mmCIF file of C-alpha atoms in Angstrom:
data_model
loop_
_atom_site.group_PDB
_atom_site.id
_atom_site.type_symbol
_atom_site.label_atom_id
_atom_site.label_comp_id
_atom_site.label_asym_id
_atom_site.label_seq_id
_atom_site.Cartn_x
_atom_site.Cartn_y
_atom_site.Cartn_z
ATOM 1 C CA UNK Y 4 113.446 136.459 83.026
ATOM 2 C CA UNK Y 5 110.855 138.689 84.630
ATOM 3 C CA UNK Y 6 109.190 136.516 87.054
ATOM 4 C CA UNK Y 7 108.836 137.959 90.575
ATOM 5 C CA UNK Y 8 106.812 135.283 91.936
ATOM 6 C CA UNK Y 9 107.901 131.556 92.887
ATOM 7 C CA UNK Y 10 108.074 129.530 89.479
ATOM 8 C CA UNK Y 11 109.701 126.516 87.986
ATOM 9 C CA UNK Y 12 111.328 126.049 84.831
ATOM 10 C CA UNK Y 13 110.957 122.436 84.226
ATOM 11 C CA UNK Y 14 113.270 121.133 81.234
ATOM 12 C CA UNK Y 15 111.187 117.974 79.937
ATOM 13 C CA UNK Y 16 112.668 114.709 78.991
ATOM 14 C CA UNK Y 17 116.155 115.867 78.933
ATOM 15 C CA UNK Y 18 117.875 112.484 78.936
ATOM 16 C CA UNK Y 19 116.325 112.128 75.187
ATOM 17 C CA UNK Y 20 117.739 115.603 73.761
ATOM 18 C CA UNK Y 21 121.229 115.676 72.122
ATOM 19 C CA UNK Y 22 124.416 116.051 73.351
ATOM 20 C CA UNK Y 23 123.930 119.642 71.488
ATOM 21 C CA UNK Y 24 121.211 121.019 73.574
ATOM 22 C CA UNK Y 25 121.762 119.219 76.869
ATOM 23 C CA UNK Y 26 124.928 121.246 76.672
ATOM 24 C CA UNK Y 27 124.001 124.773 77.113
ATOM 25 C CA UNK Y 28 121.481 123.991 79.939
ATOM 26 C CA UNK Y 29 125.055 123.463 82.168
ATOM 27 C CA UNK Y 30 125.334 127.456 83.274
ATOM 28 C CA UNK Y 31 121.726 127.830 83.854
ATOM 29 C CA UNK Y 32 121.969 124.927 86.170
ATOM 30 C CA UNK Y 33 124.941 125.870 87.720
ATOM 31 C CA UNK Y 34 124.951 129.738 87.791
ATOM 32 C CA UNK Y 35 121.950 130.628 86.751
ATOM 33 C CA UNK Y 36 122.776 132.583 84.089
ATOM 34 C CA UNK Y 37 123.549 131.863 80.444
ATOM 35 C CA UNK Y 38 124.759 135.163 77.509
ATOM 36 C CA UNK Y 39 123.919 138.033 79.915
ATOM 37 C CA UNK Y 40 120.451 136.172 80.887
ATOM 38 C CA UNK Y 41 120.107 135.972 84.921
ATOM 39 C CA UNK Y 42 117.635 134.072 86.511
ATOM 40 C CA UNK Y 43 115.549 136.058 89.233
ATOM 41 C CA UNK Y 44 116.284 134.311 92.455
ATOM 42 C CA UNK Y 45 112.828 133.302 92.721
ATOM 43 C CA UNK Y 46 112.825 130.744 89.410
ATOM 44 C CA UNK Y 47 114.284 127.078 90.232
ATOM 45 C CA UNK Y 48 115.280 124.475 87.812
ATOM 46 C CA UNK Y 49 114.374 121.276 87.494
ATOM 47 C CA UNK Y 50 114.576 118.508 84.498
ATOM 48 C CA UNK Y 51 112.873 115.053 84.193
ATOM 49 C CA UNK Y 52 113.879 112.490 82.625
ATOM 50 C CA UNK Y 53 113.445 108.109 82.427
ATOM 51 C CA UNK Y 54 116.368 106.265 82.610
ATOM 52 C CA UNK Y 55 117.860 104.126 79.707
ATOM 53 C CA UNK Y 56 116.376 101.102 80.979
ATOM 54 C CA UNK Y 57 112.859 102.006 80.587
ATOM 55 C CA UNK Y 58 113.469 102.014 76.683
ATOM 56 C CA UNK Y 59 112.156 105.087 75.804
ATOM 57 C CA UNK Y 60 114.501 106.725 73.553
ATOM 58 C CA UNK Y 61 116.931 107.834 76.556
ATOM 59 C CA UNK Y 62 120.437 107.900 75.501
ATOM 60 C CA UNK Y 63 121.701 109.820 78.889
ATOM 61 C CA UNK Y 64 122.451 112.989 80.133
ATOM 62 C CA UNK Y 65 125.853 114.489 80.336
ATOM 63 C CA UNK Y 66 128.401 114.248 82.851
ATOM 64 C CA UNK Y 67 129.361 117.756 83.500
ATOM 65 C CA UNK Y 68 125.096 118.501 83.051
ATOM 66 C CA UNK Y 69 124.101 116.070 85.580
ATOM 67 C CA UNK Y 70 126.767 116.719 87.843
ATOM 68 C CA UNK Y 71 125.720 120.586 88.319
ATOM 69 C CA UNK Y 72 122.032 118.561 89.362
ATOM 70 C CA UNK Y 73 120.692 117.032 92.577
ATOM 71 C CA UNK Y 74 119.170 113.233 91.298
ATOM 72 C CA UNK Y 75 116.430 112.022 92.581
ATOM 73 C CA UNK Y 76 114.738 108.834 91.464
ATOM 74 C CA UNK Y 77 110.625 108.967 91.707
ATOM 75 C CA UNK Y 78 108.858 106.002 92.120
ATOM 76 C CA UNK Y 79 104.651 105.796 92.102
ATOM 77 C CA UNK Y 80 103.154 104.749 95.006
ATOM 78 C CA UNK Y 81 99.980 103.875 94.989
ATOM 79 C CA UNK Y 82 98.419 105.689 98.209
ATOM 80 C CA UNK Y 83 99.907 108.656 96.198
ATOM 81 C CA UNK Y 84 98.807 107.469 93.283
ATOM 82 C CA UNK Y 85 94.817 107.615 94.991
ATOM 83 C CA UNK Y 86 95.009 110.114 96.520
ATOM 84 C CA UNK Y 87 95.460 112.236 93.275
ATOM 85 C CA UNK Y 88 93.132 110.447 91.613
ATOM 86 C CA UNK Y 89 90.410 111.354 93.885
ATOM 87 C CA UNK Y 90 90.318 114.823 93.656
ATOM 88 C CA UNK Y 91 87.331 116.363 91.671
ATOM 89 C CA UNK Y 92 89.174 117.718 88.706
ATOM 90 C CA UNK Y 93 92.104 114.978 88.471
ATOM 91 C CA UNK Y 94 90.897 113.483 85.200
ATOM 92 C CA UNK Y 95 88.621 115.584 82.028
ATOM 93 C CA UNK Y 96 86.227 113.318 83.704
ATOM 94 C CA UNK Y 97 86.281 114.182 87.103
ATOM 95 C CA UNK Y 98 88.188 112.319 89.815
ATOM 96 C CA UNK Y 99 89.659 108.508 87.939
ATOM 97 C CA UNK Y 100 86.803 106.022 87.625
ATOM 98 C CA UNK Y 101 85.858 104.552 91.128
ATOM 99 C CA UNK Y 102 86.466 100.776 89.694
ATOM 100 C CA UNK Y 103 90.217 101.987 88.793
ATOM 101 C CA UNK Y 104 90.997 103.082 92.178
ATOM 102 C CA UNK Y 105 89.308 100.066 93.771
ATOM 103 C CA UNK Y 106 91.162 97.801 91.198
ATOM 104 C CA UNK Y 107 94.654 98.830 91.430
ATOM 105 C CA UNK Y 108 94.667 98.763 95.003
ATOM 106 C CA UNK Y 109 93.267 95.329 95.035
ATOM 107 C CA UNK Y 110 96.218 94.713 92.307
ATOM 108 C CA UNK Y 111 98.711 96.889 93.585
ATOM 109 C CA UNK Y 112 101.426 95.360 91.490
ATOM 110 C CA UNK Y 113 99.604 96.384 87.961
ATOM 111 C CA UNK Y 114 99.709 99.777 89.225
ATOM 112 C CA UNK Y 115 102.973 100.163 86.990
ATOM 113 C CA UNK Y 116 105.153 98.122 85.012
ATOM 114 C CA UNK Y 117 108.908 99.421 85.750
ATOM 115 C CA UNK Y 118 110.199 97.801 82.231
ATOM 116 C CA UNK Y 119 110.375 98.555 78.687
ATOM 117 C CA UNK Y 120 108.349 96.633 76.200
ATOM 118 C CA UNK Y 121 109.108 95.861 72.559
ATOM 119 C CA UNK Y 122 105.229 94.898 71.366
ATOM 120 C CA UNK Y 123 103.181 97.400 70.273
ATOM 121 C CA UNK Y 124 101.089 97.577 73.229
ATOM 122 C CA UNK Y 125 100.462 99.615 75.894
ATOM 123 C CA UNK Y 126 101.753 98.702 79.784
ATOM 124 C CA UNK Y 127 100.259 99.395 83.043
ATOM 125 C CA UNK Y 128 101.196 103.389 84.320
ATOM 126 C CA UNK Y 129 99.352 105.986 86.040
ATOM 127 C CA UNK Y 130 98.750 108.004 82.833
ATOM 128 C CA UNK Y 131 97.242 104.558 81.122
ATOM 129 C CA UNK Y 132 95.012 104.249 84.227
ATOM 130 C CA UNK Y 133 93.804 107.610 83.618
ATOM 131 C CA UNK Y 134 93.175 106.788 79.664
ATOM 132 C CA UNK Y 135 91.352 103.591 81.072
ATOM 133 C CA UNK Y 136 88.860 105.219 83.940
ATOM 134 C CA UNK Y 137 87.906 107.445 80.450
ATOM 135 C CA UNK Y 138 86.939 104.940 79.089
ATOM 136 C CA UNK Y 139 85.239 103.471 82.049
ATOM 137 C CA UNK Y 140 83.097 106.958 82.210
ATOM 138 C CA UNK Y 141 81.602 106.551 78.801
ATOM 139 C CA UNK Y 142 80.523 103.300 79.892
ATOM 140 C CA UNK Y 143 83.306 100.868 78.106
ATOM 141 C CA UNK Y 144 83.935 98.722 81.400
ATOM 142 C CA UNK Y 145 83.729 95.394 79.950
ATOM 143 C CA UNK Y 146 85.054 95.989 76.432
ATOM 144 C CA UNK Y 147 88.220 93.941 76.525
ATOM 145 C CA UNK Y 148 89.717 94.897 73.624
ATOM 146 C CA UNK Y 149 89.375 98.757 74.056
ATOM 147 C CA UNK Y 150 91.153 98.462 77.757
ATOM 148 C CA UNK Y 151 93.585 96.323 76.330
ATOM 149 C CA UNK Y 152 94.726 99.043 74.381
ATOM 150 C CA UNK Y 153 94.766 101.420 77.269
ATOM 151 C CA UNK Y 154 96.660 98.860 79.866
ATOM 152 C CA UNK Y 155 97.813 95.646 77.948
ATOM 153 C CA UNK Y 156 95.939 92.675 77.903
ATOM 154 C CA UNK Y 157 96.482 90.797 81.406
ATOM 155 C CA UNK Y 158 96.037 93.926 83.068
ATOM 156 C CA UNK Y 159 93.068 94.746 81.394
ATOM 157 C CA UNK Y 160 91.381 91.108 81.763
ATOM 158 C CA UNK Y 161 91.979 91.618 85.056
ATOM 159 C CA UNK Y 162 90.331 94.560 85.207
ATOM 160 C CA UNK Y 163 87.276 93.295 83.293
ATOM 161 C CA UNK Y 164 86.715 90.894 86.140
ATOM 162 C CA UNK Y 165 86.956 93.020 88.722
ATOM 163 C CA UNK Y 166 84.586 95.439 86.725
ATOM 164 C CA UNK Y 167 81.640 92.716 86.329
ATOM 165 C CA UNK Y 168 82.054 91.848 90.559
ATOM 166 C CA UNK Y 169 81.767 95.014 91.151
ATOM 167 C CA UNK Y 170 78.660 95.597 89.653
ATOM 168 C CA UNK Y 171 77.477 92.263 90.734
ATOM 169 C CA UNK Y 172 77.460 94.132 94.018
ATOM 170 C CA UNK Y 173 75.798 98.251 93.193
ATOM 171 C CA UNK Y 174 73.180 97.602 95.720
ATOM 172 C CA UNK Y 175 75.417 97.707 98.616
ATOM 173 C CA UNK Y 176 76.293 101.258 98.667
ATOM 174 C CA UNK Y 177 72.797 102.120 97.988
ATOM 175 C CA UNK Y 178 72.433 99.642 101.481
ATOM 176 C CA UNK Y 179 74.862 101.576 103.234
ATOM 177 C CA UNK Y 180 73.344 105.187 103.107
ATOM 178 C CA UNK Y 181 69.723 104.024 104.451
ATOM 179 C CA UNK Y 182 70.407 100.996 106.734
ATOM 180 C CA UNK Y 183 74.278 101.071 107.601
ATOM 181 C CA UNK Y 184 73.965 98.332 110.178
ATOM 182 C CA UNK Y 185 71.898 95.665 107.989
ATOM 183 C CA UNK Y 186 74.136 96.403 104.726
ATOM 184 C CA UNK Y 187 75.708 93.354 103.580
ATOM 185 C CA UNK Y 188 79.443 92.748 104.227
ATOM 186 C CA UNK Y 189 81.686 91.135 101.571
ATOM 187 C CA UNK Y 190 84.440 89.042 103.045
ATOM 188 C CA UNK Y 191 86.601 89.007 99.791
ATOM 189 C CA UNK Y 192 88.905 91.079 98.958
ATOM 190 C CA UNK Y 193 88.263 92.544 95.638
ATOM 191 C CA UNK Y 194 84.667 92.957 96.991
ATOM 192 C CA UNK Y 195 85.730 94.717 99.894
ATOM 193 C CA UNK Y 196 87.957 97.115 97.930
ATOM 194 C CA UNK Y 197 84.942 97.687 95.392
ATOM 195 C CA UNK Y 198 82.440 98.831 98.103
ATOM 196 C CA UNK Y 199 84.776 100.814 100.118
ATOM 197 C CA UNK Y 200 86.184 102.863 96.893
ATOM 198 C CA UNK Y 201 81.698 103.037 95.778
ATOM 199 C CA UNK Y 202 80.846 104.005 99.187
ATOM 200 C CA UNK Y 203 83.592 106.533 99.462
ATOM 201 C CA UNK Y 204 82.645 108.189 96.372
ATOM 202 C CA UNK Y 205 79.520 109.272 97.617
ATOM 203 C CA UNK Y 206 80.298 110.087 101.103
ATOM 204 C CA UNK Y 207 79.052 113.501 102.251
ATOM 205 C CA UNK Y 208 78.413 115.153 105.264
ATOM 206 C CA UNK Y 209 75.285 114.884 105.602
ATOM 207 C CA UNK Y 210 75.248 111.017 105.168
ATOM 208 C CA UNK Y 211 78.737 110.116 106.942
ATOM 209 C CA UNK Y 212 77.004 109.101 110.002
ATOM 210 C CA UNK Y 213 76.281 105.913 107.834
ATOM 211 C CA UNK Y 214 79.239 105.567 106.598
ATOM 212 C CA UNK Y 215 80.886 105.656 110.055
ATOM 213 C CA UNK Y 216 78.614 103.227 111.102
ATOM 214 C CA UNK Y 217 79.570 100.522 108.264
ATOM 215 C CA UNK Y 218 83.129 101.098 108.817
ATOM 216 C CA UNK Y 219 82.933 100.883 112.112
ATOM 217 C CA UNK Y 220 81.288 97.544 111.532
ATOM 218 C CA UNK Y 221 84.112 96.355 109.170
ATOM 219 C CA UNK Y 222 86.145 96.801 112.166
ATOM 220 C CA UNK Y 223 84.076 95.058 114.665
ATOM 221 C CA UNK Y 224 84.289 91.956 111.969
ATOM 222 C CA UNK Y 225 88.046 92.376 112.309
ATOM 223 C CA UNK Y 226 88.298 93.805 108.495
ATOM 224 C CA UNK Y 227 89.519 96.899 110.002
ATOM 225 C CA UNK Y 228 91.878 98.033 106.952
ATOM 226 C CA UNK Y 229 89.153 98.235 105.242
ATOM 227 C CA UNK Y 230 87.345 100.609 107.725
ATOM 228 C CA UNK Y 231 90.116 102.753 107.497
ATOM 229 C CA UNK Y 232 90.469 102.449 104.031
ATOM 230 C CA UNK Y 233 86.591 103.535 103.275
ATOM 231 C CA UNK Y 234 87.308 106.768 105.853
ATOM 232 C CA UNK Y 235 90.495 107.613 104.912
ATOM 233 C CA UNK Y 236 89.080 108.262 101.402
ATOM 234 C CA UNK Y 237 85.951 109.633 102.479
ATOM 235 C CA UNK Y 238 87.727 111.854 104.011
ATOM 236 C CA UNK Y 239 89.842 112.662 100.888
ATOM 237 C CA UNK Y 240 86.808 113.182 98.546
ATOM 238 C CA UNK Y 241 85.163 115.456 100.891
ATOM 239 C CA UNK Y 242 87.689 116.434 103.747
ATOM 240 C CA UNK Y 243 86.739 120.356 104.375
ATOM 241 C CA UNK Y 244 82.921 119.181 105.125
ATOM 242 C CA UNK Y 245 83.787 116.046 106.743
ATOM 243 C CA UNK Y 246 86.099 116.734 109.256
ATOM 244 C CA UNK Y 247 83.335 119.518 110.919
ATOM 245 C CA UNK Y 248 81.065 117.397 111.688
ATOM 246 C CA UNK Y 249 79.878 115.945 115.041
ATOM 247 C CA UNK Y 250 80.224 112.132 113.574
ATOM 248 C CA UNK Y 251 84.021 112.190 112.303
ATOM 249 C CA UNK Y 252 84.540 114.186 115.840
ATOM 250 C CA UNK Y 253 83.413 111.661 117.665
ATOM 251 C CA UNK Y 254 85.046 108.715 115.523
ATOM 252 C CA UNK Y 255 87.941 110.296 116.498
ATOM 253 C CA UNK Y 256 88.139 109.455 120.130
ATOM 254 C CA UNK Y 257 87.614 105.862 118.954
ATOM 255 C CA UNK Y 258 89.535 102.691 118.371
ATOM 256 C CA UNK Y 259 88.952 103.352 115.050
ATOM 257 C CA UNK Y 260 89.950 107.070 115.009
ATOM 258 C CA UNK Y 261 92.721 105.954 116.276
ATOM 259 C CA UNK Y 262 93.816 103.166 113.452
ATOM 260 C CA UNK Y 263 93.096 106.047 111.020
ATOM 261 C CA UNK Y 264 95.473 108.211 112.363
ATOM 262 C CA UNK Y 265 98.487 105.638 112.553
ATOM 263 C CA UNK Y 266 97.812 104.579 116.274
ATOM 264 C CA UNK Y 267 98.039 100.872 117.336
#
């Protein structure tokens, strides 16, 4: 009641409380005020909640609750879903496990499974891919058991695959950064995605000169979303350092540049 800076009072899971606490949540939402209590003008509301078809415990919200609420139905997308994982301090880890990011955009569907499940295992979701790429960090990438029990088990075989091609494959990266125009170039898919998420990873600014170079070569050997790809998250990992230098200046003015920024 005595904030005086912008906050939000989330209400978690609401659609799985009782009718008997859902119900006194309906002036706050609406007023915003409840027994004397006002809200400073600077707090806003919001509650999450599944729905009842995801089978997890939701019996509903309210009429007259809901109805004094704006819905809005969130759905992961998996750009999003990178993008976040990227960042330096999105895991206890670090950013999520390169292979995870490379894998689930090679398998965008197993990014999340939009069902319930009645076996006692564990489904593909963003907060299972983060409990995987753990995993992954302490070195458990081709335990199929353990990331079965973080993703399910076709997921998770999946993933083991992907996990031993990628490493069939370290020394391109390592290619990249001294000789970008002899590195090899992958034509499959789930090789591509593993050596742009590796390469990205450990693009800086003082070695993106190479890394334009190889992307601009994926290009050239019309594999261009896959040039964009690589800079797109280079530029996410590192973007203040990046985007100053002379290199990603110049790639700018390019064909390329111009893909990255959403020009045909």
């Amino acid at each position: 009641m005595s904030a005086t800076t912008p906050t939000v009072w989330d209400i978690e899971d609401l659609g799985q409380a009782p009718p008997s606490v859902q119900a006194p949540y309906m002036q706050w939402l609406w007023g915003g005020e409840c027994g004397g209590h006002v809200l400073p003008s600077c707090v806003a509301m919001v509650a999450t909640s599944n729905y009842r078809e995801k089978g997890m415990g939701v019996t509903g919200i309210l009429d007259p609750v809901i109805s004094r609420m704006l819905v809005v139905r969130l759905v992961q997308h998996l750009d999003d879903f990178c993008a976040w994982g990227m960042q330096p301090a999105a895991t206890r880890h670090g950013p999520l496990h390169e292979h995870i990011v490379g894998f689930v955009r090679f398998r965008p569907d197993l990014l999340s499974h939009d069902g319930p499940c009645q076996d006692m295992m564990n489904q593909p979701n963003g907060r299972n891919w983060e409990r995987a790429s753990n995993w992954l960090y302490l070195g458990i990438g081709e335990e199929l058991p353990v990331l079965a029990g973080c993703v399910g088990d076709g997921a998770a075989g999946e993933l083991v695959t992907y996990v031993k091609q990628a490493r069939s494959i370290a020394h391109i990266p390592e290619m990249v950064f001294d000789k970008p125009e002899k590195a090899d170039m992958p034509t499959e898919p789930n090789l591509l995605y593993a050596v742009t998420a590796a390469v990205a990873y450990r693009t800086t600014a003082k070695n993106f000169v190479q890394v334009a170079c190889y992307a601009e070569r994926l290009n050239k050997a019309k594999l261009q979303q896959f040039g964009v790809l690589l800079l797109k998250d280079a530029v996410r990992r590192n973007e203040q350092e990046i985007v100053q230098t002379m290199e990603f200046k110049r790639l700018a003015t390019t064909p390329l540049g111009k893909l990255i920024r959403g020009e045909s």
